[in-house]
Amino acid sequence: MCTQAVKRVKNTWFLMKTRDPVSWMRYEDEIKLFDSPTDKYRKLIIQNPIPYEDGYYGGINEAGVAFISTFVRTSEDQISYIRKPYIRLILNAGTATEAVEIIKSFNPKIGGNMFVADPDKCYGIEATAREYYVEEIVDEAVKANHFCSLADRNINFDNDSEFEEWSKTHEERAKELVDNVNSLEDCERLLSDRKNSDKKRAICTTPDEARVYTYSAFVFDTSNKLVRYAQGCPSIVGFKEYTFKKLPGNMKTEQVD
């Protein structure tokens, strides 16, 4: 359960995402630098802080290639993008086009509503266990937990009567906001948006509204190779900035496999 959007602004792409974990997922996350001999580029990845559990949620590398996604379950045997080491492998790409080819090479296919971008190009991908639908994004786009191009339906909608409306409400609101995104601060405002909170369907849901709320959010700036990361509910904790040149002293670093 996530809301994500992309926007072309001047010479960069902004990729932005909330993380609204379902009840069986790890709630907390962290940002981590990966810089081992197996990493073609240094990478900043938002991940599950428990190393023996699955969970890569999005990231950017020092070439400016960034990836975000949210899961759309269309079959019982579908593999989620969050499984290790998929995002880490995708971020070995030097361009968004190369990243798409890496994604297409996975067998079995990984599922989700994905965006991948570099400073120049951005692609949207709808992925099932059967096929990938890839389109180049020209200006802006939004994805939630349903497909807009593929006919496949999120089977979790059948088990939760409100989930489909939740997903489509988030998509509609994000589309309203992304058109006015012109800065990183605008991205933060989109991810912290509280409209529809009376129905518990705001883009940013708070702890007093639900047990499983918006636990984090992040923005990637592909040209400037930076991250704005809210480690916690974004409308409450706000965002901090991370770059490859100015890493915080307490950031954990993966140096060996």
Tab-separated table of C-alpha atoms in Angstrom:
chain	number	residue	atom	x	y	z
A	1	MET	CA	0.000	0.000	0.000
A	2	CYS	CA	1.909	2.992	-1.284
A	3	THR	CA	1.459	6.172	-3.274
A	4	GLN	CA	4.127	7.116	-5.791
A	5	ALA	CA	4.626	9.792	-8.390
A	6	VAL	CA	7.273	11.066	-10.791
A	7	LYS	CA	7.771	14.540	-12.217
A	8	ARG	CA	10.164	16.092	-14.730
A	9	VAL	CA	11.417	19.442	-13.393
A	10	LYS	CA	14.038	21.333	-15.402
A	11	ASN	CA	16.972	18.942	-15.869
A	12	THR	CA	15.992	16.272	-13.344
A	13	TRP	CA	13.405	13.659	-12.492
A	14	PHE	CA	11.822	13.531	-9.048
A	15	LEU	CA	10.643	10.089	-7.912
A	16	MET	CA	8.553	10.117	-4.737
A	17	LYS	CA	6.892	7.431	-2.641
A	18	THR	CA	5.101	6.833	0.642
A	19	ARG	CA	5.496	3.533	2.414
A	20	ASP	CA	2.266	2.249	3.954
A	21	PRO	CA	3.113	-1.342	4.948
A	22	VAL	CA	0.394	-3.955	5.276
A	23	SER	CA	0.022	-5.714	8.625
A	24	TRP	CA	2.365	-8.624	7.856
A	25	MET	CA	5.259	-6.453	6.649
A	26	ARG	CA	8.110	-4.888	8.596
A	27	TYR	CA	6.934	-1.414	9.610
A	28	GLU	CA	10.244	0.335	10.291
A	29	ASP	CA	12.859	1.110	7.652
A	30	GLU	CA	16.197	2.889	7.312
A	31	ILE	CA	18.462	4.407	4.666
A	32	LYS	CA	21.711	2.576	4.031
A	33	LEU	CA	24.768	3.062	1.841
A	34	PHE	CA	25.827	0.025	-0.197
A	35	ASP	CA	29.430	0.165	-1.396
A	36	SER	CA	30.842	-3.336	-1.781
A	37	PRO	CA	32.935	-4.908	-4.573
A	38	THR	CA	29.744	-6.415	-6.033
A	39	ASP	CA	28.082	-2.998	-6.351
A	40	LYS	CA	28.909	-1.402	-9.708
A	41	TYR	CA	27.863	1.979	-8.258
A	42	ARG	CA	27.437	3.201	-4.711
A	43	LYS	CA	23.786	3.050	-3.732
A	44	LEU	CA	21.537	4.643	-1.151
A	45	ILE	CA	18.700	2.204	-0.475
A	46	ILE	CA	15.693	2.426	1.823
A	47	GLN	CA	15.511	-0.998	3.421
A	48	ASN	CA	14.264	-3.248	6.180
A	49	PRO	CA	16.729	-2.753	9.066
A	50	ILE	CA	16.717	-6.489	9.924
A	51	PRO	CA	19.463	-7.937	7.683
A	52	TYR	CA	18.154	-11.525	7.544
A	53	GLU	CA	14.663	-10.449	6.462
A	54	ASP	CA	13.571	-9.349	2.996
A	55	GLY	CA	12.982	-5.742	2.195
A	56	TYR	CA	14.491	-3.262	-0.274
A	57	TYR	CA	11.927	-0.505	-0.852
A	58	GLY	CA	13.606	1.965	-3.217
A	59	GLY	CA	16.959	3.516	-3.979
A	60	ILE	CA	19.283	5.654	-6.071
A	61	ASN	CA	22.850	5.103	-7.254
A	62	GLU	CA	25.689	7.542	-7.834
A	63	ALA	CA	24.990	7.485	-11.596
A	64	GLY	CA	21.610	9.058	-10.840
A	65	VAL	CA	19.503	5.967	-11.573
A	66	ALA	CA	16.588	5.739	-9.127
A	67	PHE	CA	13.899	3.102	-8.591
A	68	ILE	CA	10.595	3.051	-6.706
A	69	SER	CA	7.730	0.563	-6.779
A	70	THR	CA	4.628	-0.688	-5.013
A	71	PHE	CA	3.328	-4.245	-5.098
A	72	VAL	CA	0.262	-5.254	-7.109
A	73	ARG	CA	-0.568	-8.893	-6.446
A	74	THR	CA	-2.224	-10.473	-9.479
A	75	SER	CA	-1.485	-14.146	-8.742
A	76	GLU	CA	-0.650	-16.265	-5.717
A	77	ASP	CA	2.827	-17.154	-7.006
A	78	GLN	CA	3.918	-13.623	-7.850
A	79	ILE	CA	7.329	-12.447	-6.596
A	80	SER	CA	7.466	-8.988	-5.024
A	81	TYR	CA	10.073	-6.400	-6.030
A	82	ILE	CA	10.961	-5.965	-2.331
A	83	ARG	CA	12.700	-9.338	-2.200
A	84	LYS	CA	16.443	-9.181	-1.894
A	85	PRO	CA	18.517	-8.595	-3.965
A	86	TYR	CA	16.314	-7.199	-6.783
A	87	ILE	CA	16.576	-3.435	-6.192
A	88	ARG	CA	20.269	-3.702	-5.436
A	89	LEU	CA	20.772	-5.477	-8.788
A	90	ILE	CA	18.599	-2.963	-10.661
A	91	LEU	CA	20.760	-0.147	-9.305
A	92	ASN	CA	23.836	-1.626	-10.976
A	93	ALA	CA	22.469	0.074	-14.103
A	94	GLY	CA	24.145	3.181	-15.471
A	95	THR	CA	20.966	4.411	-17.197
A	96	ALA	CA	17.222	3.986	-16.821
A	97	THR	CA	17.113	2.077	-20.108
A	98	GLU	CA	19.711	-0.362	-18.804
A	99	ALA	CA	17.700	-0.727	-15.590
A	100	VAL	CA	14.619	-1.721	-17.591
A	101	GLU	CA	16.659	-4.433	-19.323
A	102	ILE	CA	17.877	-5.735	-15.952
A	103	ILE	CA	14.277	-5.886	-14.716
A	104	LYS	CA	13.201	-7.751	-17.864
A	105	SER	CA	15.991	-10.283	-17.322
A	106	PHE	CA	14.645	-11.528	-13.985
A	107	ASN	CA	13.165	-15.027	-14.076
A	108	PRO	CA	10.700	-15.404	-12.462
A	109	LYS	CA	9.416	-11.925	-13.188
A	110	ILE	CA	9.031	-9.494	-10.294
A	111	GLY	CA	5.647	-7.880	-9.773
A	112	GLY	CA	4.686	-4.313	-9.037
A	113	ASN	CA	3.905	-0.825	-10.239
A	114	MET	CA	7.382	0.556	-10.879
A	115	PHE	CA	9.168	3.729	-11.887
A	116	VAL	CA	12.828	3.888	-12.875
A	117	ALA	CA	14.626	7.043	-14.002
A	118	ASP	CA	17.990	8.650	-14.628
A	119	PRO	CA	18.638	12.387	-15.134
A	120	ASP	CA	17.240	12.221	-18.685
A	121	LYS	CA	14.673	9.428	-18.994
A	122	CYS	CA	11.920	7.882	-16.893
A	123	TYR	CA	9.960	4.676	-17.426
A	124	GLY	CA	6.798	3.357	-15.838
A	125	ILE	CA	6.461	-0.415	-15.590
A	126	GLU	CA	3.430	-2.548	-14.764
A	127	ALA	CA	4.624	-6.060	-13.932
A	128	THR	CA	2.889	-9.381	-13.385
A	129	ALA	CA	4.221	-12.934	-13.179
A	130	ARG	CA	3.361	-13.186	-16.892
A	131	GLU	CA	4.476	-9.937	-18.530
A	132	TYR	CA	5.909	-6.433	-18.277
A	133	TYR	CA	4.239	-3.337	-19.694
A	134	VAL	CA	6.817	-0.548	-20.148
A	135	GLU	CA	6.135	3.052	-21.166
A	136	GLU	CA	8.389	6.086	-21.291
A	137	ILE	CA	7.106	8.919	-19.098
A	138	VAL	CA	7.293	12.345	-20.725
A	139	ASP	CA	6.350	14.759	-17.940
A	140	GLU	CA	4.634	13.233	-14.909
A	141	ALA	CA	2.834	10.106	-13.737
A	142	VAL	CA	1.269	8.505	-10.664
A	143	LYS	CA	0.937	4.880	-9.563
A	144	ALA	CA	-0.813	3.287	-6.590
A	145	ASN	CA	-1.819	-0.346	-5.989
A	146	HIS	CA	-3.716	-1.025	-9.203
A	147	PHE	CA	-2.763	-1.152	-12.868
A	148	CYS	CA	-3.866	1.442	-15.397
A	149	SER	CA	-2.650	-0.267	-18.592
A	150	LEU	CA	-2.642	-4.015	-17.919
A	151	ALA	CA	-6.023	-5.679	-17.461
A	152	ASP	CA	-4.846	-7.705	-14.449
A	153	ARG	CA	-6.658	-6.975	-11.189
A	154	ASN	CA	-5.063	-6.765	-7.750
A	155	ILE	CA	-6.443	-9.923	-6.124
A	156	ASN	CA	-6.069	-8.370	-2.673
A	157	PHE	CA	-8.982	-6.098	-3.596
A	158	ASP	CA	-11.226	-9.173	-3.324
A	159	ASN	CA	-10.183	-9.714	0.307
A	160	ASP	CA	-10.501	-6.076	1.385
A	161	SER	CA	-13.580	-4.194	0.274
A	162	GLU	CA	-11.991	-0.788	0.923
A	163	PHE	CA	-8.530	-1.392	-0.555
A	164	GLU	CA	-9.528	-0.694	-4.160
A	165	GLU	CA	-11.169	2.599	-3.228
A	166	TRP	CA	-8.131	3.451	-1.079
A	167	SER	CA	-5.806	2.882	-4.047
A	168	LYS	CA	-7.892	4.859	-6.525
A	169	THR	CA	-8.457	7.722	-4.066
A	170	HIS	CA	-4.701	8.006	-3.530
A	171	GLU	CA	-4.066	7.947	-7.264
A	172	GLU	CA	-6.646	10.664	-7.891
A	173	ARG	CA	-5.289	12.938	-5.157
A	174	ALA	CA	-1.669	12.440	-6.225
A	175	LYS	CA	-2.609	13.365	-9.795
A	176	GLU	CA	-4.104	16.613	-8.488
A	177	LEU	CA	-0.898	17.454	-6.629
A	178	VAL	CA	1.846	16.278	-8.986
A	179	ASP	CA	0.898	18.813	-11.641
A	180	ASN	CA	2.070	21.583	-9.283
A	181	VAL	CA	5.313	19.909	-8.217
A	182	ASN	CA	8.254	22.172	-9.083
A	183	SER	CA	10.672	21.525	-6.212
A	184	LEU	CA	11.734	18.964	-3.646
A	185	GLU	CA	9.612	20.792	-1.094
A	186	ASP	CA	6.576	20.291	-3.341
A	187	CYS	CA	7.377	16.571	-3.404
A	188	GLU	CA	7.471	16.554	0.389
A	189	ARG	CA	4.098	18.292	0.521
A	190	LEU	CA	2.576	15.704	-1.804
A	191	LEU	CA	3.859	12.847	0.347
A	192	SER	CA	2.623	14.573	3.532
A	193	ASP	CA	-0.805	15.471	2.133
A	194	ARG	CA	-3.706	15.081	4.572
A	195	LYS	CA	-6.728	15.597	2.327
A	196	ASN	CA	-9.270	12.754	2.721
A	197	SER	CA	-8.068	12.102	6.276
A	198	ASP	CA	-11.694	12.176	7.426
A	199	LYS	CA	-12.135	8.921	5.470
A	200	LYS	CA	-8.724	7.540	6.536
A	201	ARG	CA	-7.632	7.704	2.901
A	202	ALA	CA	-5.141	10.569	3.004
A	203	ILE	CA	-1.872	10.092	1.135
A	204	CYS	CA	-0.242	10.466	4.556
A	205	THR	CA	-2.109	8.524	7.246
A	206	THR	CA	-1.095	9.240	10.851
A	207	PRO	CA	-0.718	6.910	13.881
A	208	ASP	CA	-3.936	8.116	15.508
A	209	GLU	CA	-5.935	7.117	12.417
A	210	ALA	CA	-4.750	3.552	11.882
A	211	ARG	CA	-2.442	0.927	13.335
A	212	VAL	CA	-0.825	0.519	9.914
A	213	TYR	CA	-0.205	4.078	8.771
A	214	THR	CA	2.316	5.929	6.572
A	215	TYR	CA	5.537	4.790	8.206
A	216	SER	CA	7.950	6.614	5.913
A	217	ALA	CA	8.368	8.468	2.625
A	218	PHE	CA	11.204	9.382	0.303
A	219	VAL	CA	12.096	11.449	-2.752
A	220	PHE	CA	14.923	10.818	-5.217
A	221	ASP	CA	16.430	13.633	-7.321
A	222	THR	CA	18.227	11.975	-10.239
A	223	SER	CA	20.371	14.877	-11.486
A	224	ASN	CA	21.543	15.974	-8.060
A	225	LYS	CA	21.779	12.380	-6.828
A	226	LEU	CA	20.144	13.039	-3.513
A	227	VAL	CA	17.476	11.635	-1.245
A	228	ARG	CA	14.910	13.378	0.931
A	229	TYR	CA	13.849	10.767	3.493
A	230	ALA	CA	11.222	10.857	6.239
A	231	GLN	CA	12.069	8.063	8.654
A	232	GLY	CA	8.639	8.041	10.201
A	233	CYS	CA	5.257	9.507	9.351
A	234	PRO	CA	6.229	12.366	6.987
A	235	SER	CA	3.615	14.864	8.142
A	236	ILE	CA	4.950	14.445	11.701
A	237	VAL	CA	8.724	13.945	11.465
A	238	GLY	CA	9.570	15.830	8.266
A	239	PHE	CA	12.363	15.011	5.823
A	240	LYS	CA	16.165	14.897	5.996
A	241	GLU	CA	18.505	15.149	3.003
A	242	TYR	CA	21.182	12.596	2.120
A	243	THR	CA	23.743	12.649	-0.711
A	244	PHE	CA	26.783	10.612	-1.707
A	245	LYS	CA	29.026	13.576	-0.867
A	246	LYS	CA	27.537	14.341	2.531
A	247	LEU	CA	26.757	11.090	4.288
A	248	PRO	CA	25.698	11.354	7.935
A	249	GLY	CA	28.202	9.921	10.352
A	250	ASN	CA	25.781	7.393	11.781
A	251	MET	CA	24.781	5.904	8.417
A	252	LYS	CA	25.531	2.198	8.264
A	253	THR	CA	27.708	1.171	5.326
A	254	GLU	CA	27.677	-2.171	3.530
A	255	GLN	CA	31.307	-2.759	2.576
A	256	VAL	CA	31.440	-6.514	2.061
A	257	ASP	CA	28.975	-9.220	1.094
